[in-house]
Coordinates of C-alpha atoms and ligand atoms in Angstrom, one line a residue:
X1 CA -20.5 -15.8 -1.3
X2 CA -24.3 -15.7 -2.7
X3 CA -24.8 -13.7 0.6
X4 CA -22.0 -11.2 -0.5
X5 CA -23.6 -10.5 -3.3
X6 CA -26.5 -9.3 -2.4
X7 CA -25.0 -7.5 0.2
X8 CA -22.7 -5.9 -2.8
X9 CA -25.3 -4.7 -4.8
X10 CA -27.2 -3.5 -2.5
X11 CA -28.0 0.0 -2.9
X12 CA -27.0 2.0 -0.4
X13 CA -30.2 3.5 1.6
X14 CA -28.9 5.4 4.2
X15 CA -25.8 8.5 4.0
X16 CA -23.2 6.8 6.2
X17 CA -21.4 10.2 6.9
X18 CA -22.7 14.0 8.2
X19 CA -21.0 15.5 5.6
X20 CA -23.6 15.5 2.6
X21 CA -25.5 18.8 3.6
X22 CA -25.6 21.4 1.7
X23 CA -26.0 25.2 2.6
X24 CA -28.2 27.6 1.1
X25 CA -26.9 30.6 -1.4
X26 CA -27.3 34.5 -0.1
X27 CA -30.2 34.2 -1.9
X28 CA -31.5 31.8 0.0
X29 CA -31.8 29.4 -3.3
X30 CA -31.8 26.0 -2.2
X31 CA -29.0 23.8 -4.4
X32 CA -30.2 20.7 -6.1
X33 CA -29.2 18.5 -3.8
X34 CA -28.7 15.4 -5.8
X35 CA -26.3 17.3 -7.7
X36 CA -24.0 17.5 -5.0
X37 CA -23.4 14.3 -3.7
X38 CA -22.7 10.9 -4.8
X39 CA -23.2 7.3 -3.8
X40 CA -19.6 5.2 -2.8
X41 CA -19.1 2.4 -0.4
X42 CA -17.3 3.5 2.4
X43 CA -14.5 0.3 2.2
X44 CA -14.9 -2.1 -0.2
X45 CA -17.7 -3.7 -2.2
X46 CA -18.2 -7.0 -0.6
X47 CA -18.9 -5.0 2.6
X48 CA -21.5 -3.3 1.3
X49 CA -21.7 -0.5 3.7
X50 CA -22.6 3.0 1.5
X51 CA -21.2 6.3 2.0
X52 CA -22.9 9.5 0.3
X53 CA -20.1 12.1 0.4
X54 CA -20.1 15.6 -1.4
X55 CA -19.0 15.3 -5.0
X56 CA -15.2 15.5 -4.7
X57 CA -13.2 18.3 -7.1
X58 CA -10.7 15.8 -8.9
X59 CA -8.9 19.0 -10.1
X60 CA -8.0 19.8 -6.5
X61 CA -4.7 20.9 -6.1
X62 CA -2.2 19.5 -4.0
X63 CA -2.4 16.0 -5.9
X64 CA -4.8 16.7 -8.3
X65 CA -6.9 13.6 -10.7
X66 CA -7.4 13.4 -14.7
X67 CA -10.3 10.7 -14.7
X68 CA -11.6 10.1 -18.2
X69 CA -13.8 12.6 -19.5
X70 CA -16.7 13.5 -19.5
X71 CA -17.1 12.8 -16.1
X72 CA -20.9 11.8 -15.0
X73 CA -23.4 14.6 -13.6
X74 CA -22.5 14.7 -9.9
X75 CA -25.7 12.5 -8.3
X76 CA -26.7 9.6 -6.3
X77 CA -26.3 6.6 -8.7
X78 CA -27.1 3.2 -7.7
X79 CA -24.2 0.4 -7.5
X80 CA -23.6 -1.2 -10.6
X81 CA -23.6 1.3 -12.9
X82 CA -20.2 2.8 -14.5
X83 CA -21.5 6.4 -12.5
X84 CA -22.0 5.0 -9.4
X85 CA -17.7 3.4 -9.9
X86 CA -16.5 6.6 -11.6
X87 CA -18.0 8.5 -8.2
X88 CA -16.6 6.0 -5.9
X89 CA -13.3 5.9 -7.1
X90 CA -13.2 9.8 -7.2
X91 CA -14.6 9.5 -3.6
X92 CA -12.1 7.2 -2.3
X93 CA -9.1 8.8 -3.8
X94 CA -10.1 12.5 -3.3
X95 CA -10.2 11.5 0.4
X96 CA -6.9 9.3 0.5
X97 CA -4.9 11.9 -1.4
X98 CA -6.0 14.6 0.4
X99 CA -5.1 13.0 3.9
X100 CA -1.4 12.5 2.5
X101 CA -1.1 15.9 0.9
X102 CA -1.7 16.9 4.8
X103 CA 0.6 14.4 6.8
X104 CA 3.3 14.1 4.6
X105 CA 3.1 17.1 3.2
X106 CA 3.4 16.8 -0.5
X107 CA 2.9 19.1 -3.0
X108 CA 3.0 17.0 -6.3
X109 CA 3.0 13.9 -7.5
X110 CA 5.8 12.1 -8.9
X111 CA 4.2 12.7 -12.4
X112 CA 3.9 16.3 -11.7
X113 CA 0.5 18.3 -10.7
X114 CA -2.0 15.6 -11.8
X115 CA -2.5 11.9 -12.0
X116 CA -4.1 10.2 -14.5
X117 CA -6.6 7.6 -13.5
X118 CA -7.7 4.7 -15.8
X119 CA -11.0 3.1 -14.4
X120 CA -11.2 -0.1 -16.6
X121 CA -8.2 -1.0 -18.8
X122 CA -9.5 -4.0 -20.0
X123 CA -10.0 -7.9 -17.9
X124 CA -7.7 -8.6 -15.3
X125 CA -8.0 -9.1 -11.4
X126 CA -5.5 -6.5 -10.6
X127 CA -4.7 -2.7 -10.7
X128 CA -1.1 -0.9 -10.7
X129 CA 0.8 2.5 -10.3
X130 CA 3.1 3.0 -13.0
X131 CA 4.6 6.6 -12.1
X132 CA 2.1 8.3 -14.6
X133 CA -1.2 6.8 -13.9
X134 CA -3.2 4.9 -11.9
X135 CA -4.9 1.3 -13.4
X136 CA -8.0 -0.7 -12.8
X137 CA -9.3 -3.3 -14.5
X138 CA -12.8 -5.8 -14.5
X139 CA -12.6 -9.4 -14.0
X140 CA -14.3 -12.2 -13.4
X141 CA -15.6 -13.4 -9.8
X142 CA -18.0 -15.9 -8.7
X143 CA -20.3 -13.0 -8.2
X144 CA -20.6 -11.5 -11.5
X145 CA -18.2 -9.1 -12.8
X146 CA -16.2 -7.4 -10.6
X147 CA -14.4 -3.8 -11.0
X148 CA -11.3 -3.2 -9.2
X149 CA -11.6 0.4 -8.9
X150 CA -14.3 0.2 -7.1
X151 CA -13.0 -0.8 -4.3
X152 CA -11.6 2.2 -2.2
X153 CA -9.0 -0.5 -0.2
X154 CA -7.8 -1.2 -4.2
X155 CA -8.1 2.4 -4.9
X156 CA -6.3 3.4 -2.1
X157 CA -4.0 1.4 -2.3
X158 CA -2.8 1.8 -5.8
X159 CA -2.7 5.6 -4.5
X160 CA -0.2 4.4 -1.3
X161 CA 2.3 3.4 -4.3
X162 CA 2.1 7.4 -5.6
X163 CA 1.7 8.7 -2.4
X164 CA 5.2 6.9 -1.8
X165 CA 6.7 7.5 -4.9
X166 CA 6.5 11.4 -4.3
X167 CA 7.9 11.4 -1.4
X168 CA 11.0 8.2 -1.0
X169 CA 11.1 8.3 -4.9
X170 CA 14.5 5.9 -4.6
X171 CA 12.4 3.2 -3.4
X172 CA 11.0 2.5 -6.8
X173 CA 13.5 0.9 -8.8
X174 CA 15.6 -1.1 -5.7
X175 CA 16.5 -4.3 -6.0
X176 CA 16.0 -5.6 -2.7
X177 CA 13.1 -7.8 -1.4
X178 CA 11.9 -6.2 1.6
X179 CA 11.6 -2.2 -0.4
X180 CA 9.5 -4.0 -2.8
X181 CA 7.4 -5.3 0.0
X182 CA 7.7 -2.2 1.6
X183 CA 5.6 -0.4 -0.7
X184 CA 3.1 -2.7 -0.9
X185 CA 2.7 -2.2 2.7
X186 CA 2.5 1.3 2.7
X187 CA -0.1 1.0 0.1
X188 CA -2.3 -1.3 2.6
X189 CA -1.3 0.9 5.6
X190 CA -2.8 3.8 2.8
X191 CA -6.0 1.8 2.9
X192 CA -6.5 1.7 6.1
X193 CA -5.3 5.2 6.8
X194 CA -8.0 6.4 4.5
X195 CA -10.6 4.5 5.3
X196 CA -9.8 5.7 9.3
X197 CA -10.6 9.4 8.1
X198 CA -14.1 8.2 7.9
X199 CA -16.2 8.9 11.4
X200 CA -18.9 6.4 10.1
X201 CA -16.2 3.6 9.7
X202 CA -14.3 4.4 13.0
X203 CA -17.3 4.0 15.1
X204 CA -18.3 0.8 13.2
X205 CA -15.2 -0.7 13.7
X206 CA -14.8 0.1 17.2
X207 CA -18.4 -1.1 18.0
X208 CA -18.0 -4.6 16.1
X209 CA -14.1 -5.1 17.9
X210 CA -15.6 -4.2 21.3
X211 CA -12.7 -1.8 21.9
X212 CA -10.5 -4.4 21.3
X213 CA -9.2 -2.8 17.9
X214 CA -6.4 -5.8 16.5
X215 CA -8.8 -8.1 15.5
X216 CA -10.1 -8.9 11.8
X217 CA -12.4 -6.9 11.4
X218 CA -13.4 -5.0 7.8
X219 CA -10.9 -2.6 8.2
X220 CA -8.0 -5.3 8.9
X221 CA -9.6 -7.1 5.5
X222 CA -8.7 -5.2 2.5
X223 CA -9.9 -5.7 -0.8
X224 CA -12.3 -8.7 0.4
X225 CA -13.9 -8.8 -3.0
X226 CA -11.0 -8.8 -5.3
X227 CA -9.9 -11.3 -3.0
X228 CA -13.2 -13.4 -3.5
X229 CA -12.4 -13.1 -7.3
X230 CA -8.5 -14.3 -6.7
X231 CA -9.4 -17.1 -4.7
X232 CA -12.0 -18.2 -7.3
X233 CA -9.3 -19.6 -9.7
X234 CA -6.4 -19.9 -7.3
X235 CA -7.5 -21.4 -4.0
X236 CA -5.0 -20.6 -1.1
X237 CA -2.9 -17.8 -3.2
X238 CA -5.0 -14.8 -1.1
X239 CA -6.1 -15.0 2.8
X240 CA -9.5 -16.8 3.0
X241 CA -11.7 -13.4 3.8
X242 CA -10.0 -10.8 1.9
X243 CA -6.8 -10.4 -0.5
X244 CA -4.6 -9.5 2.8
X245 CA -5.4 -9.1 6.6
X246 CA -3.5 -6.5 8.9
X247 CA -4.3 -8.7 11.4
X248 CA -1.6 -11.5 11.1
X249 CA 1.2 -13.6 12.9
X250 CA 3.5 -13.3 10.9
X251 CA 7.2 -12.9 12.3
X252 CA 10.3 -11.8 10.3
X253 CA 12.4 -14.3 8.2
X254 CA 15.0 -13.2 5.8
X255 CA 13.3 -12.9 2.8
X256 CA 16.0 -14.6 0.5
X257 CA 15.4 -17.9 2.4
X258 CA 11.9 -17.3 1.7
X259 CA 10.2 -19.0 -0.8
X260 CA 9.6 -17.5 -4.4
X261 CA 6.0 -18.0 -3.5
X262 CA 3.8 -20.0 -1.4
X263 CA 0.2 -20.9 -0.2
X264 CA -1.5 -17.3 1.7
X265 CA -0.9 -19.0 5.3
X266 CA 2.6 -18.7 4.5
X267 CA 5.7 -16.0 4.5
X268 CA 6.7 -16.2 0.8
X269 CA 9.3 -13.6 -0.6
X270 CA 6.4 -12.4 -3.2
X271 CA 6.2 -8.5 -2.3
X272 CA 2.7 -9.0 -1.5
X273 CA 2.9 -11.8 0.8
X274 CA 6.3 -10.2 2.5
X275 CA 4.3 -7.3 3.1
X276 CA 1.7 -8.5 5.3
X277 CA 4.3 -8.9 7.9
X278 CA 5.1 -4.8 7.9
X279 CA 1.4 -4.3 7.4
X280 CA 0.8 -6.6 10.7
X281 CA 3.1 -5.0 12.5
X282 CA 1.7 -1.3 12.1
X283 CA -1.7 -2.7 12.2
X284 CA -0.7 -4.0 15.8
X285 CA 1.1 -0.7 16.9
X286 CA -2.0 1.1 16.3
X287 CA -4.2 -1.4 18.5
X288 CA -1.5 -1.5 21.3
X289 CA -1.3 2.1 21.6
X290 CA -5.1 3.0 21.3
X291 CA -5.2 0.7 24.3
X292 CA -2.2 2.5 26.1
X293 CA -3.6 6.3 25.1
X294 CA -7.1 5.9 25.6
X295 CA -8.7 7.3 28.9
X296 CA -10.9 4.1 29.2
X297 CA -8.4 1.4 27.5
X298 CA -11.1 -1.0 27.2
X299 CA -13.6 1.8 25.5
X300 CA -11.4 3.7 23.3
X301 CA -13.8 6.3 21.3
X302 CA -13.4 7.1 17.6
X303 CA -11.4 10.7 18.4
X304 CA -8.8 8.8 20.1
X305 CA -8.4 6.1 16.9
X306 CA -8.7 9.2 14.7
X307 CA -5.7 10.7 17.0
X308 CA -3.8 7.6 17.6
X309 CA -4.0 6.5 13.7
X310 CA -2.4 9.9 13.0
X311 CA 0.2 9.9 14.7
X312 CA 1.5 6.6 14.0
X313 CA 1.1 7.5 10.0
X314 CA 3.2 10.5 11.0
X315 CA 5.6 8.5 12.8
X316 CA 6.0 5.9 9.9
X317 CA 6.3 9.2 7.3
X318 CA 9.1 10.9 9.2
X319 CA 10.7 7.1 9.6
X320 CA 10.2 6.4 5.3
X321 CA 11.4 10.0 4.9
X322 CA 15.1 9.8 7.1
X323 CA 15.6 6.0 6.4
X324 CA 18.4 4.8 4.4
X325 CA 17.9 2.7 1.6
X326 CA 19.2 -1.1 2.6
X327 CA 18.5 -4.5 2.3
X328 CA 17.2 -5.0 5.8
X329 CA 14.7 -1.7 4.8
X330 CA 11.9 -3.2 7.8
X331 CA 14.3 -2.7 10.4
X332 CA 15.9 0.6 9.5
X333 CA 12.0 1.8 9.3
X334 CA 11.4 0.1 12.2
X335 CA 14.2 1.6 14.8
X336 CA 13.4 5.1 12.6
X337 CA 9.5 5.0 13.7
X338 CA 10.7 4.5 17.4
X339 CA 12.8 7.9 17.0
X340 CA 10.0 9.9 15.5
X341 CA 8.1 8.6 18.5
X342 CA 10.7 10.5 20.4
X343 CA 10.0 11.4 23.8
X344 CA 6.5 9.9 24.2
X345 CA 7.5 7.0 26.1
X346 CA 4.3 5.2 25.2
X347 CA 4.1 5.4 21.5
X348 CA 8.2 3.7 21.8
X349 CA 7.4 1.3 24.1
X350 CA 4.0 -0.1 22.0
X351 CA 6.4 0.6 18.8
X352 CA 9.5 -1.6 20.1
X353 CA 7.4 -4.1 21.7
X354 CA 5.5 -5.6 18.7
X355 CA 8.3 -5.1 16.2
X356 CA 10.8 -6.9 18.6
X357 CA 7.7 -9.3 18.9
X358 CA 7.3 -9.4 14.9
X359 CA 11.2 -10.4 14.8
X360 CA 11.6 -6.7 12.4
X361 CA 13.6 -5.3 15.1
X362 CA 16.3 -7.7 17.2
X363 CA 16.2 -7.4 20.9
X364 CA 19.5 -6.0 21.0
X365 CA 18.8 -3.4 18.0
X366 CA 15.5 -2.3 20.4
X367 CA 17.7 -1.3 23.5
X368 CA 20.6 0.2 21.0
X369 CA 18.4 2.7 19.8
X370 CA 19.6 6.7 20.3
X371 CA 17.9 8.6 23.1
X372 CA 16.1 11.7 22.4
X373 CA 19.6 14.0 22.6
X374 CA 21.8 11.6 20.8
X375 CA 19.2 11.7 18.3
X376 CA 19.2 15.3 18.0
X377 CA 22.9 15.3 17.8
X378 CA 22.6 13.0 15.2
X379 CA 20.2 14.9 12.7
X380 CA 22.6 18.2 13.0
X381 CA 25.2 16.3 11.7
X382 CA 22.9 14.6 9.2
X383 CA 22.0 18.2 8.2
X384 CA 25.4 18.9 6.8
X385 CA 25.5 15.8 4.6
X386 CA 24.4 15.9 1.1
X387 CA 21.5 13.7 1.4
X388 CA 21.5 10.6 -1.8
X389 CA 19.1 10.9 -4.1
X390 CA 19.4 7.5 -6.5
X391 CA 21.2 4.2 -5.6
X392 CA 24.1 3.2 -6.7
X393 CA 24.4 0.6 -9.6
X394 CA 25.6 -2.3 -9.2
X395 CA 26.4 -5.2 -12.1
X396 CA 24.9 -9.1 -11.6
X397 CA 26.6 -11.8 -13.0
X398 CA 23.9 -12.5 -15.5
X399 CA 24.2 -16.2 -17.2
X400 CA 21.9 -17.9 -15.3
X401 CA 19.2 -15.3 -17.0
X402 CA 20.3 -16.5 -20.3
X403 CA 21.8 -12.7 -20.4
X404 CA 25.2 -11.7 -22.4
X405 CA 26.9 -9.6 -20.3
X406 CA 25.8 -7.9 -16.7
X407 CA 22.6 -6.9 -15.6
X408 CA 22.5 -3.6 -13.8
X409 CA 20.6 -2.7 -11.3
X410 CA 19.4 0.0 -8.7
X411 CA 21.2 -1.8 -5.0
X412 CA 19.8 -0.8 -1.6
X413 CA 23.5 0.0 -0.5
X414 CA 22.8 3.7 1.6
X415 CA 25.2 3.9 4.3
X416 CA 22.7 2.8 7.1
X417 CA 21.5 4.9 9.8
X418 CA 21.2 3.2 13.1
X419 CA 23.1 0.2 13.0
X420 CA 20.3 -2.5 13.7
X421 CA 19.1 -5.9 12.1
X422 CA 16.2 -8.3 12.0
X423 CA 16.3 -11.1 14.3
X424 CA 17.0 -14.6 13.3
X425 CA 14.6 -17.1 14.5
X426 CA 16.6 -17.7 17.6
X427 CA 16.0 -14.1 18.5
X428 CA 19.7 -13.4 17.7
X429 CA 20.3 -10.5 15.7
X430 CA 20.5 -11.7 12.1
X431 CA 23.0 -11.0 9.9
X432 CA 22.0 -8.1 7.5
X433 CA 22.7 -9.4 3.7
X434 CA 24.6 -7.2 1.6
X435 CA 23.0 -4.9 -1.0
X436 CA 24.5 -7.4 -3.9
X437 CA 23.5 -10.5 -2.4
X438 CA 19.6 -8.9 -1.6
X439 CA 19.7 -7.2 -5.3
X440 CA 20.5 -11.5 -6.8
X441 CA 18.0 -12.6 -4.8
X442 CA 15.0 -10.2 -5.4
X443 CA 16.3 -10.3 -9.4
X444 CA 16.3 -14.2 -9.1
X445 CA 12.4 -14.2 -7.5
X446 CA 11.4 -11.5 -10.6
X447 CA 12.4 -14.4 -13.2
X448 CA 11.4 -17.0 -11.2
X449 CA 7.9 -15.5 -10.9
X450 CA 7.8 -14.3 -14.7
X451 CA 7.6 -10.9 -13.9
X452 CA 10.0 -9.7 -16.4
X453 CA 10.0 -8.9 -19.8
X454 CA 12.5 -9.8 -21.9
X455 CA 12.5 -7.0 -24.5
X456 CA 14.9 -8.2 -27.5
X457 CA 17.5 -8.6 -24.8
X458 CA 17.6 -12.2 -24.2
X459 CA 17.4 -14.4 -27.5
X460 CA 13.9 -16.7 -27.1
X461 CA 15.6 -20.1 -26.6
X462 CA 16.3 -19.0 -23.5
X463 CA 13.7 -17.3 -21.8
X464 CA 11.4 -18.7 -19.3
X465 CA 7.5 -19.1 -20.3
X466 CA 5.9 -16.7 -17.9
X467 CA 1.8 -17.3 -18.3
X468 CA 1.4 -14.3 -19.5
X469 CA 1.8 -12.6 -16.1
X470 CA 1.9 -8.9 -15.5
X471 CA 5.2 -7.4 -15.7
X472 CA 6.5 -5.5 -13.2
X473 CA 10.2 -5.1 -14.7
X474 CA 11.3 -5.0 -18.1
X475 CA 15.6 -5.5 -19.4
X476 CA 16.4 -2.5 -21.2
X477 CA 19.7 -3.1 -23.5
X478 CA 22.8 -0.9 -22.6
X479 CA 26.4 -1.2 -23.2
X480 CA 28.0 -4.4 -21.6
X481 CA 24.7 -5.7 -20.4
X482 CA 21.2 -4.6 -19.9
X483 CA 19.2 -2.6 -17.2
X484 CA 16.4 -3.4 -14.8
X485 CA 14.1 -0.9 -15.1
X486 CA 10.6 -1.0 -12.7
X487 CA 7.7 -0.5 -14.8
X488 CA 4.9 -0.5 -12.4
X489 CA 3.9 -1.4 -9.0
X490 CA 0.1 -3.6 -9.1
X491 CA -2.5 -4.8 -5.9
X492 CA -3.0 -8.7 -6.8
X493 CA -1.7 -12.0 -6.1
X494 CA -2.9 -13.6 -8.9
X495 CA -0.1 -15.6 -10.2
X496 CA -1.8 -15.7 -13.9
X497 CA -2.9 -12.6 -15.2
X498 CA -5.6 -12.8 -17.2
X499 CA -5.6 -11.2 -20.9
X500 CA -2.0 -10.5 -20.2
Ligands
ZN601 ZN1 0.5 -2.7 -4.8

């Protein structure tokens, strides 16, 4: 830890990328060239490892920023000062947001041209995306005091959440487990993605995993210091090297028989913990099929990551983008990535392989799946139906929330796709639960975990004290009942917020 930290604020000596040259004007007047690029880290703090990157343009369209004003002179600040965070966050997300603009493609964000970013709300070890902006706040760590948006994995991941939003925006208000944790994946998988667009940290990670890329390594370790921090006052709530690790074994398990939440060595239903096991599973694709593409398997070179990475993002964006909304959301993803793999018989056979292994996809579901014709047959007659936009709502009996009346809410009930499940731990198929009975359960784990507020909807005798967590969900009062409505999306697993 005491190592960490002076690793952390270390500043950085050395530009970790090619790209901060600058070129002279017609008139051969040289640029200050301090003025043009900026310190960041090229991961996350506790690794230490600088970057010096041009200064980004935040007002970049597609997906432009609004970070607060005035913004600090473009230069090379040293870590720990509020210039040196304002420039890595800019860094970090200029870079993430452009690589989604590309692959996905979007055009705008789901809060229209521009996204507001917030650098330090106030203490707490978490950040969020709540459809308008994106939040970071300072904390305390065994280290010192510790930013969140410093980190690009945080940053980047807080960006997977809008990157997501703008593109599946029906995800965000389902009441189903596995959507929930869904998102949280993608906004790890955004992490990583990001970070992979970085030369320096491609050949880095391929030198210290010896071409043998699924290993833990300080790309598979995201958000290592606001993990640090987490850990600090809640030993065993976050992985002990990071907050999560792609590299995990983690095999499917209906979430609803889950626990609400458990210790980070186990599955808990927790949208954090439930997402490490999608997170794995893409995390394992992309090693199996570096192996399989590259022309020395044992030696694959940073092109072919770069190549490899790309496609599977593409993949899983084409899979997001056609999948129906249900309950059993992994597995509809799952069999949907294997299609967009079409006819490359490598990418599907890497693909089926470790989500059969993970449990997401059922043996029989893997050798059900549509060939490349049937699928094509399939998306023309797709074509002529309206495509859904919103769930349906559905009404929960409500009593057991101390509510008068139902509670309605947004259920994952899409007619499904491809018919395929999960596997039960026998390797059977498992039984797909219905969009009501996923929709009780995730509602259940929101007021189990105290991640609700209450609003003046339910009378205080019987509300649940909730340690002044984050909330993620608020009860909005409507005729006969009340509404769920999602507020935000945040990064941590601290199960106390602080100054909440
Ligand atoms: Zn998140």
């Amino acid at each position: 830890m005491v190592q960490a930290l002076v690793k952390s604020r270390k500043a950085p000596t050395k530009p970790a990328s090619t790209a901060g040259k600058t070129k002279t004007s017609e008139k051969n007047k040289p640029f200050p060239q301090a003025s043009l690029t900026v310190n960041s880290w090229e991961d996350d703090p506790e690794s230490g490892v600088p970057l010096t990157a041009p200064a980004p343009d935040l007002a970049k369209t597609p997906l432009a920023f609004t970070f607060p004003n005035p913004a600090p002179k473009p230069d090379t600040y040293p870590p720990g000062t509020s210039q040196f965070r304002y420039w890595t966050a800019a860094v970090a997300l200029r870079r993430g947001a452009d690589y989604w603009a590309r692959r996905v493609p979007l055009k705008r964000w789901q809060a229209g041209s521009s996204l507001k970013v917030i650098l330090d709300l106030g203490e707490d070890l978490n950040a969020y995306y709540n459809r308008t902006a994106l939040v970071f706040f300072h904390g305390p760590s065994p280290t010192g005091t510790i930013y969140s948006g410093e980190s690009p994995d945080v940053a980047c991941h807080e960006l997977g959440h809008a990157v997501l939003d703008a593109f599946k925006p029906e995800l965000w208000g389902a009441a189903s487990q596995e959507v929930a944790a869904f998102h949280e994946s993608f906004g790890d998988i955004s992490a990583i993605m990001s970070a992979i667009q970085l030369p320096s940290l491609r050949n880095a990670i391929l030198t210290a995993t010896g071409g043998r890329f699924y290993q833990n390594s300080r790309l598979s370790r995201l958000a290592e210091q606001l993990g640090n921090a987490i850990r600090a006052s809640e030993p065993g709530s976050v992985d002990p090297d990071c907050l999560r690790n792609a590299v995990n074994s983690f095999t499917y398990q209906d979430p609803a028989t889950l626990p609400s939440r458990a210790p980070a060595v186990q599955l808990s239903s927790e949208p954090h913990s439930f997402s490490r096991l999608f997170t794995g599973a893409f995390f394992e694709i992309l090693g199996a099929s570096l192996a399989a593409k590259a022309a020395k398997p044992k030696q694959p070179n940073e092109q072919e990551l770069l190549s490899v990475a790309n496609d599977l993002a593409g993949f899983l964006v084409e899979a997001v983008k056609s999948s129906s909304v249900v309950a059993n959301w992994y597995a509809q993803v799952a069999a949907a990535m294997v299609v967009a793999a079409g006819s490359d018989a490598i990418y599907t056979s890497c693909i089926k392989g470790v989500f059969v292994r993970r449990g997401i996809l059922s043996l029989h579901s893997a050798a059900s799946l549509p060939d490349v014709a049937q699928v094509a047959a399939l998306a023309a007659v797709q074509k002529a139906t309206p495509a859904l936009e919103s769930l349906p709502t559905i009404g929960l009996s409500a009593p057991h929330y101390g509510l008068d009346g139902m509670l309605f809410v947004e259920a994952a009930v899409q007619p499904r796709q491809y018919l395929v499940t999960s596997a039960a731990t026998d390797a059977t198929p498992a039984t797909a639960p219905s969009g009501s009975a996923a929709a009780m359960a995730f509602v259940d784990d929101l007021f189990t975990r105290g991640r609700i507020d209450y609003g003046e909807v339910v009378p205080e005798k019987y509300r649940l004290g909730d340690g002044g967590r984050l909330k993620t969900h608020a009860l909005v009062k409507v005729d006969g009942g009340a509404r769920l409505q999602r507020r935000l999306f945040d990064c941590g697993l601290c199960a106390y917020g602080l100054g909440h």
